[in-house]
Short mmCIF file of C-alpha atoms and ligand atoms in Angstrom, two decimals:
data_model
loop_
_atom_site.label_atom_id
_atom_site.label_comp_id
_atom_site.label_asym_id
_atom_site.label_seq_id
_atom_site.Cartn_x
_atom_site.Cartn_y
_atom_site.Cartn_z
CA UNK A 1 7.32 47.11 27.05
CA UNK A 2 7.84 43.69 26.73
CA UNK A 3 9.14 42.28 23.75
CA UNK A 4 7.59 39.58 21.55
CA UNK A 5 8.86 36.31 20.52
CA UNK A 6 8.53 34.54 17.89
CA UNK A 7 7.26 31.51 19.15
CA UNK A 8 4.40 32.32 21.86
CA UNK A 9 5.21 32.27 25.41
CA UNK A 10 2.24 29.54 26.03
CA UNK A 11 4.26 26.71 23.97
CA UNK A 12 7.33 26.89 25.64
CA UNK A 13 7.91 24.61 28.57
CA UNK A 14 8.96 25.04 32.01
CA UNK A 15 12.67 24.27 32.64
CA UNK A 16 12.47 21.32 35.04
CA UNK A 17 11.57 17.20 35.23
CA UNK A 18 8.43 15.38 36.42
CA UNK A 19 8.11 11.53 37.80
CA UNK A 20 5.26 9.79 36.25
CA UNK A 21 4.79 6.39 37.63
CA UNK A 22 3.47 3.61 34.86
CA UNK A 23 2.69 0.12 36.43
CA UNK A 24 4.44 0.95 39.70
CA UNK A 25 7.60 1.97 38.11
CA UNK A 26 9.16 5.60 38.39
CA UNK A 27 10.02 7.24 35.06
CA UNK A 28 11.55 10.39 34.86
CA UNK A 29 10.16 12.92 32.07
CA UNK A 30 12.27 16.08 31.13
CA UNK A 31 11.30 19.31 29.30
CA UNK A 32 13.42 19.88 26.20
CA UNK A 33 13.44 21.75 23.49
CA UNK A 34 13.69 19.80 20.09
CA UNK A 35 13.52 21.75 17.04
CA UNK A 36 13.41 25.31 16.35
CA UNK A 37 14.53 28.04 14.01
CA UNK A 38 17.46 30.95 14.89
CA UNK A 39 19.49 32.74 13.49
CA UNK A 40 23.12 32.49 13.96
CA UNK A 41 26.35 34.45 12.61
CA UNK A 42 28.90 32.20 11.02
CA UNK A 43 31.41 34.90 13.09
CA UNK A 44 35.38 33.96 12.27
CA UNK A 45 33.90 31.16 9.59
CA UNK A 46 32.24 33.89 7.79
CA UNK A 47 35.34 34.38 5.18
CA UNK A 48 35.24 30.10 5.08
CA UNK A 49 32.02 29.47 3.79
CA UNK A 50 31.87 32.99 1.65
CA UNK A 51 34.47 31.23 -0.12
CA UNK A 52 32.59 28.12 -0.95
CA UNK A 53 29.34 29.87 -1.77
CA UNK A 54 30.51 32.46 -3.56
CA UNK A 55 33.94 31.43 -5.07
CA UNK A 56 34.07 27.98 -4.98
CA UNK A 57 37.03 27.97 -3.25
CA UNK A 58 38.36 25.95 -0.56
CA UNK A 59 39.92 27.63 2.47
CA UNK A 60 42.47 26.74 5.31
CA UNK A 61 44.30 28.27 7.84
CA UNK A 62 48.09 28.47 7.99
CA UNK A 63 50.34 28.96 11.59
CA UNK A 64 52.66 32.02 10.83
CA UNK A 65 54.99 30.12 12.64
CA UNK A 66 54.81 26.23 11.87
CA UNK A 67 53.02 25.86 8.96
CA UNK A 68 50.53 23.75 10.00
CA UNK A 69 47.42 23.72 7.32
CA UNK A 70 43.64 23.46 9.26
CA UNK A 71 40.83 22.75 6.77
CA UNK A 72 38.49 23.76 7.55
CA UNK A 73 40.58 27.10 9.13
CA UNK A 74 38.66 26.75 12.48
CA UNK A 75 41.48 28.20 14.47
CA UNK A 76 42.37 32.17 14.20
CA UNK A 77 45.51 31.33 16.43
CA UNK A 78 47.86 28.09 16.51
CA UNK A 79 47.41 26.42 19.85
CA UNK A 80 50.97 24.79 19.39
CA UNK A 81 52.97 27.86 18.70
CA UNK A 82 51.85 30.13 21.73
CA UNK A 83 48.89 31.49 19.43
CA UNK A 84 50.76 32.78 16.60
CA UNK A 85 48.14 34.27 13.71
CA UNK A 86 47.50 31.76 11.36
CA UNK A 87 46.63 33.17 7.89
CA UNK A 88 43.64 32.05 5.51
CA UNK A 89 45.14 30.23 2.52
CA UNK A 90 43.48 28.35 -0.64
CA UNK A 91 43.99 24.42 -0.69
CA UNK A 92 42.96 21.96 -3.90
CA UNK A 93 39.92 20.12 -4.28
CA UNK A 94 41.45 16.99 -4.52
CA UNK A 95 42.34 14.88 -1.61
CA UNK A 96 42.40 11.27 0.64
CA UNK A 97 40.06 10.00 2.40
CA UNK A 98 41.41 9.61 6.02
CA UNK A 99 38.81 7.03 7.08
CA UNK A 100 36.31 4.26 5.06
CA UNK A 101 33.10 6.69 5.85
CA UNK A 102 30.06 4.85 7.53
CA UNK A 103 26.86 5.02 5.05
CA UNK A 104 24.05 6.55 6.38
CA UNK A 105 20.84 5.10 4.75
CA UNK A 106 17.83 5.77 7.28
CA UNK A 107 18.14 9.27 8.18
CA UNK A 108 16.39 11.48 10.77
CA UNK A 109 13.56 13.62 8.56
CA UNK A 110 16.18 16.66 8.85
CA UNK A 111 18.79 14.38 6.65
CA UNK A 112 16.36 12.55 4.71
CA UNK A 113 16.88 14.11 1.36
CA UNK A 114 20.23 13.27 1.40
CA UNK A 115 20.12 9.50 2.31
CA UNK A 116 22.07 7.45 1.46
CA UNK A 117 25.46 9.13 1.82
CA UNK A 118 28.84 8.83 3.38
CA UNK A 119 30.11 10.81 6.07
CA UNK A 120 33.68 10.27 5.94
CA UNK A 121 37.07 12.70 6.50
CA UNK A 122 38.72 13.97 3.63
CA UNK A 123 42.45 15.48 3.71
CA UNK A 124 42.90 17.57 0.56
CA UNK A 125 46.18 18.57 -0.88
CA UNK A 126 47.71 21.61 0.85
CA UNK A 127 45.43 20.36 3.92
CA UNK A 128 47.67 18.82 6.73
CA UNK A 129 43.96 18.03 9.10
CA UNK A 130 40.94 16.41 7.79
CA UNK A 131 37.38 17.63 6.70
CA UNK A 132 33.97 16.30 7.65
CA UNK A 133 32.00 15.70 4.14
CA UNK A 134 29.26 13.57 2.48
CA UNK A 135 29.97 11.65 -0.07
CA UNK A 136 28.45 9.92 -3.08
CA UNK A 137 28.75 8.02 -6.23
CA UNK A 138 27.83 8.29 -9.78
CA UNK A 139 28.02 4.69 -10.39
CA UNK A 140 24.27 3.91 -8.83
CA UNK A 141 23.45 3.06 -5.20
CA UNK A 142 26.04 3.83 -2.30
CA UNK A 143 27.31 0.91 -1.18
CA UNK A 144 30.11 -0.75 1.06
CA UNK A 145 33.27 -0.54 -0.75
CA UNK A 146 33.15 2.32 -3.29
CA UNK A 147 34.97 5.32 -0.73
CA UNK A 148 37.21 3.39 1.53
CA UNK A 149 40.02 4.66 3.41
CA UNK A 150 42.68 5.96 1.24
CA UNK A 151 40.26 6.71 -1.88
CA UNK A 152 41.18 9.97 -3.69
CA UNK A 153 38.69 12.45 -4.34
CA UNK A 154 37.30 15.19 -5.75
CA UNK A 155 35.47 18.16 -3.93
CA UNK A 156 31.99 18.76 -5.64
CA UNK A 157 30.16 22.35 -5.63
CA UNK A 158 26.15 22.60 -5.37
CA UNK A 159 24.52 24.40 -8.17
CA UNK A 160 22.15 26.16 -5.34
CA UNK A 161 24.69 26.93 -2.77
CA UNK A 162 23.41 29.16 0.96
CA UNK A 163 27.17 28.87 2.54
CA UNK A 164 26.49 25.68 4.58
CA UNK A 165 28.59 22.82 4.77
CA UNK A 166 26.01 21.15 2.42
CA UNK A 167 27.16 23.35 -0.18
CA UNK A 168 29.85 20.81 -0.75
CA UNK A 169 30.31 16.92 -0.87
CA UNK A 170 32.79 14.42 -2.77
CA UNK A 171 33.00 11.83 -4.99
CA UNK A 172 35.73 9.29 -6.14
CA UNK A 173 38.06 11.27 -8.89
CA UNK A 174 37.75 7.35 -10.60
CA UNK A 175 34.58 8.11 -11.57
CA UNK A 176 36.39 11.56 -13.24
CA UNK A 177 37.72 12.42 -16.15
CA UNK A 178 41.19 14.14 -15.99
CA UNK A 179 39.86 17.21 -17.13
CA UNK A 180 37.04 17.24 -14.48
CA UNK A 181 39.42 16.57 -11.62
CA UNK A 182 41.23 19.63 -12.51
CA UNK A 183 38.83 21.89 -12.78
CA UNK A 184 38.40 23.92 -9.72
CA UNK A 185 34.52 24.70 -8.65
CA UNK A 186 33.60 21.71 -10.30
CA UNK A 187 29.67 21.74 -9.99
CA UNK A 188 27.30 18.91 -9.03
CA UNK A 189 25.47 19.47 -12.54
CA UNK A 190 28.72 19.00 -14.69
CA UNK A 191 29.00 15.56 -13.29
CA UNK A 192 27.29 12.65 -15.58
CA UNK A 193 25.03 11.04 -13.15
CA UNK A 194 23.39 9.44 -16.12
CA UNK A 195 25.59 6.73 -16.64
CA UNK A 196 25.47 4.58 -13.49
CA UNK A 197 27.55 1.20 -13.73
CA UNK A 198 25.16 -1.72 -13.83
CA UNK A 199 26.36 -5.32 -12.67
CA UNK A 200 26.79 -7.76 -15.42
CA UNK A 201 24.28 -11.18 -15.12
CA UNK A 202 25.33 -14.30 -15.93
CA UNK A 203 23.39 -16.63 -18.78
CA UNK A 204 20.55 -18.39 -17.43
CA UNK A 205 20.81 -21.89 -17.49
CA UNK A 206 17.30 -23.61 -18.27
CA UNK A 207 16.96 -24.13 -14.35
CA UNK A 208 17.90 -20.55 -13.56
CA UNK A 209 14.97 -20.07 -16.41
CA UNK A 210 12.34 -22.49 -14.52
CA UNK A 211 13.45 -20.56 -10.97
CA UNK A 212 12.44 -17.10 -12.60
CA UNK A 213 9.65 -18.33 -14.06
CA UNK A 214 7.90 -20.20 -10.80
CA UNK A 215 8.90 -16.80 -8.90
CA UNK A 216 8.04 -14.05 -11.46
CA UNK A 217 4.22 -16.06 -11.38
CA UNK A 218 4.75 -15.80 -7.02
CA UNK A 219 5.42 -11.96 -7.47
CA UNK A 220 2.41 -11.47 -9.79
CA UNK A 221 0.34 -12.67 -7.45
CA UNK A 222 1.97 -11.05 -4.65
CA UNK A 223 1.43 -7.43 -6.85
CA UNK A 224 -2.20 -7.98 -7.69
CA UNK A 225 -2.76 -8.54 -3.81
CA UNK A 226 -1.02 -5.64 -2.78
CA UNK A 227 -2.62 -3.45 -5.73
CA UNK A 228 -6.10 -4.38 -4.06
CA UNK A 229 -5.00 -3.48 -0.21
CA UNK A 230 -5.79 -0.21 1.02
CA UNK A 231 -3.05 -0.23 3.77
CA UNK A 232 -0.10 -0.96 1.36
CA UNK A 233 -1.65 1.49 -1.31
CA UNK A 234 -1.24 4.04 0.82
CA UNK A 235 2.60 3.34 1.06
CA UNK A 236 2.75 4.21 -2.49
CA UNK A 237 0.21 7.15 -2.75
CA UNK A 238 1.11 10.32 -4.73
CA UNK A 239 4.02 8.48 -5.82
CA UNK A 240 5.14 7.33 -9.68
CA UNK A 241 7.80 5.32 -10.93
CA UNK A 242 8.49 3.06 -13.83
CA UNK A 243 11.55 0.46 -12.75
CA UNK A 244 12.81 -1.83 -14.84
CA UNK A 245 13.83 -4.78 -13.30
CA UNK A 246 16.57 -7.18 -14.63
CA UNK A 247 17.56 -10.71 -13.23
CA UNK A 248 19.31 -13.65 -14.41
CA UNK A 249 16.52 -15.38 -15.51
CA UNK A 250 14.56 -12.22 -17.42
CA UNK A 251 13.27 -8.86 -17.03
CA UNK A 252 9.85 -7.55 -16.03
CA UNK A 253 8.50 -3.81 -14.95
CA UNK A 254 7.04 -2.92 -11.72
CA UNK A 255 4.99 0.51 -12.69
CA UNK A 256 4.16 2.51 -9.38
CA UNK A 257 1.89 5.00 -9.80
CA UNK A 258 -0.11 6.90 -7.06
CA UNK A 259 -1.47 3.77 -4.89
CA UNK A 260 -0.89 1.42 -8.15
CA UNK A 261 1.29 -0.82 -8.47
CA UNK A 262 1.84 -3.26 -11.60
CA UNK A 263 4.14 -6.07 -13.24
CA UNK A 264 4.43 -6.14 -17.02
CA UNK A 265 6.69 -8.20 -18.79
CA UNK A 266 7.90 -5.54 -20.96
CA UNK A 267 10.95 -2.90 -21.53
CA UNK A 268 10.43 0.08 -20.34
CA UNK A 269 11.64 2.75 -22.94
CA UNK A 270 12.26 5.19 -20.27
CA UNK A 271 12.20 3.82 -17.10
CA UNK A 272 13.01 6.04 -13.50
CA UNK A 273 15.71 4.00 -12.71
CA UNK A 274 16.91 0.26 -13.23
CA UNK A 275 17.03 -2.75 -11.02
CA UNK A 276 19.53 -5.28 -10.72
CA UNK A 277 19.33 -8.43 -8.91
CA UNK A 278 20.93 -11.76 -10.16
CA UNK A 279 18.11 -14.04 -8.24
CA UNK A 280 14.91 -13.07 -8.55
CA UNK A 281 14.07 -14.32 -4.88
CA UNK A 282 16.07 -11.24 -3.60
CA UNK A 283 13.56 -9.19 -4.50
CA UNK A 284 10.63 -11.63 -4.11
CA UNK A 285 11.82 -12.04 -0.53
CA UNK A 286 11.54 -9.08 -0.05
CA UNK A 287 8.12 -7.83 -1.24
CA UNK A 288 6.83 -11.27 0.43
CA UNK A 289 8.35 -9.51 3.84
CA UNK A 290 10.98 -12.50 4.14
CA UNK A 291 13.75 -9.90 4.77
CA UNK A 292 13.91 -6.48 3.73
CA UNK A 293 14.59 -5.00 -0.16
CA UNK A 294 16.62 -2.53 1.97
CA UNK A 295 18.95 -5.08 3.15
CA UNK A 296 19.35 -6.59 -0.22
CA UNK A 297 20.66 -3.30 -1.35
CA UNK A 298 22.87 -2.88 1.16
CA UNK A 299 24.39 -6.14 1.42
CA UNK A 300 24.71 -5.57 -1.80
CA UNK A 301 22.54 -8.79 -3.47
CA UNK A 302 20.18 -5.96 -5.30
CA UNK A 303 21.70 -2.69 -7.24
CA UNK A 304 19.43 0.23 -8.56
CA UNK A 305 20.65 2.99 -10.79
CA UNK A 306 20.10 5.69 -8.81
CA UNK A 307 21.25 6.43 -5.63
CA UNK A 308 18.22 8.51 -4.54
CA UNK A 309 15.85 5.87 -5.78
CA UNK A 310 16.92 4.05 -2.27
CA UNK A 311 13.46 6.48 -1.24
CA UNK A 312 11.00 4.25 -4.04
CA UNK A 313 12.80 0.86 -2.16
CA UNK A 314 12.02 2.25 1.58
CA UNK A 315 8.29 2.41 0.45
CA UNK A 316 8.08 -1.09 -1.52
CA UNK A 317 9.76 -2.69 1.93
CA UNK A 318 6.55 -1.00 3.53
CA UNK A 319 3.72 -2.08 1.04
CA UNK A 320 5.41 -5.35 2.00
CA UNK A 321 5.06 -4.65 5.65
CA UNK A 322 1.61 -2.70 5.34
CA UNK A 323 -0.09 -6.39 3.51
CA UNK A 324 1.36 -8.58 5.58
CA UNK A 325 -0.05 -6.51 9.02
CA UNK A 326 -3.54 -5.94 7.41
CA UNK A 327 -3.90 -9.66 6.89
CA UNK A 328 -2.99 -10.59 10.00
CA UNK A 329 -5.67 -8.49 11.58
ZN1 ZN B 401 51.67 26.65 14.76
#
C-alpha cells in the first residue's frame, strides 16, 4: 500500500522547465520547491545545541592532537592532523567580533521578527574559529557603528529556547555591567532594554523655533490628510502606538491607533517608544514621501528607542507611499 504524504500528491510539481514566450521573447520557467516543513536530526550537533538549550553552555571542539578550538564543534575529526578525534569542550561567552557585521533591516517574512539585526562573526575566548550570530543593542535602534570589527561581546541566552541557532545572539559587553558579563547563561530578560540611550538636541535658536513651527503646521496637515485616506489607513490597521516625538525645535505625539493616526502637541506619559530627530524636516520628508523615514534611521539623521519599533517606521514610510499613489490616481 502506498504511503501518504503529507502534502498531497496533486500540489507538487513536475521536476522539469517550460519556455513561455512573452512579446516574442523566450523565458525559461522552472519548477521549484520554495517552502515547506521537515523534519531533520541535528545528528553529530545534537550534543551542541543540547548544550545551549538546555545548559546554556557554549560548546567547541578540540583536535586531540593540535589543539585547535572549532566553535561551533562542526568537525568530529581534525582535517589537519590526519583526523585525529577532537573532543567537545566548554568555551566563555565573551568574545571579538571578527568582522563589522552587515545590518539586516528588510528581511524576507521568515526573518522578519528579527529585523533589524547584525549578522556578524564572533570569536569567543577559548574559541580559536569564529561563530555566525545576530546581534543587537540595548541602546535603541541598530545602527552603523555600534558592533564593529573588534567589539567585545557578550553571548545572550533566549528565555524560550527550541535548540536553534536563534536560541542565542550578542550584544556589546559596553552596554554590561561587570557582573552581567560574568555571568554565564546570561538571559535575554536579565538585560535592561528599558533604558535606551537617546541623542542629546541642541537649544533652539528662535529660527530653529520658526523652522519647527512652519513644519510641525506642514505635518498637521499632512496627518489630517492621511487620517481621511482609505489606502494609507489601511497601512496602519489593527495597529496602536503612542510615539513621542522630540526635535530641536519642540516635541509633539503622533498617536497610531488601528487606521488612526493623530498629532497632539502634548507629552505622552507612557509612550511605545521615543523619537529623535534634530530637524523636524527628517521626519516631515519623510511622511511627505521626499525620501524614506527608513533611510533617516539608518543614515542615522532619526533615532527611536526601540529597536523593534523599526516595524511602526516601515508602515508610516507606507501611509506615506499609500497617499501619495491614491492621489495620483
Ligand atoms: Zn588538529
Amino acid at each position: 500500500m502506498k504511503k501518504k504524504k503529507v502534502i498531497d500528491e496533486i500540489y507538487i510539481p513536475d521536476v522539469g522547465s517550460q519556455v513561455e514566450t512573452i512579446d516574442g521573447k523566450e523565458y525559461l520557467i522552472t519548477n521549484d520547491a520554495m517552502y515547506t516543513f521537515f523534519r531533520r536530526t541535528k545528528g553529530e550537533f545534537s550534543a551542541f545545541f543540547l548544550a545551549l538549550k538546555n545548559e546554556k553552555r557554549l560548546l567547541g571542539c578540540k583536535c586531540t592532537k593540535c589543539g585547535i578550538v572549532r566553535v561551533p564543534p562542526f568537525l568530529t575529526h581534525c582535517p589537519d592532523c590526519n583526523f585525529a578525534p577532537t573532543e567537545m569542550i566548554e568555551v566563555e561567552q565573551v568574545g571579538i567580533m571578527n568582522s563589522t557585521p552587515p545590518i539586516t533591516y528588510f528581511a524576507t517574512s521568515l526573518f522578519q521578527h528579527m529585523a533589524p539585526y547584525g549578522r556578524g562573526r564572533v570569536i569567543f575566548r577559548g574559541a580559536d574559529t569564529a561563530m555566525s550570530i545576530n546581534l543587537y543593542t540595548t541602546t535603541g535602534i541598530l545602527v552603523p557603528g555600534i558592533i564593529k570589527k573588534g567589539t567585545e561581546v557578550k553571548l545572550i541566552f533566549r528565555d524560550k529556547r527550541i535548540g536553534e541557532m536563534i536560541d542565542v545572539f550578542c550584544v556589546p559587553t559596553a552596554e554590561l555591567t561587570q557582573e552581567k558579563i560574568n555571568k554565564n547563561g546570561l538571559q535575554e530578560s536579565e538585560i535592561d532594554w528599558e533604558t535606551p540611550q537617546e541623542p542629546s538636541l541642541p537649544v533652539a535658536s528662535e529660527e530653529d523655533s520658526n523652522q519647527y513651527r512652519k513644519a510641525l503646521d506642514e505635518m498637521k496637515d499632512l496627518i489630517e490628510d492621511m487620517n481621511r485616506n482609505e489606502s494609507a489607513r489601511k497601512a496602519i490597521a489593527g495597529w496602536k502606538r503612542d510615539i513621542q516625538v522630540k526635535t530641536r525645535g519642540g516635541q509633539f505625539a503622533i498617536m497610531i491607533d488601528d487606521g488612526d493616526i493623530r498629532l497632539t502637541e502634548s507629552v505622552v506619559s507612557s509612550p511605545d517608544f521615543i523619537m529623535v530627530c534634530d530637524d523636524i524636516h527628517s521626519l516631515l520628508d519623510g511622511l511627505a514621501y521626499r525620501g524614506a523615514i527608513t533611510d533617516s534611521i539608518i543614515n542615522k539623521k532619526i533615532w527611536i528607542s526601540k529597536n523593534m519599533e523599526f516595524n511602526t517606521i516601515f508602515k508610516l514610510d507606507r501611509m506615506a507611499r499609500f497617499l501619495v499613489r491614491s492621489k495620483k490616481v
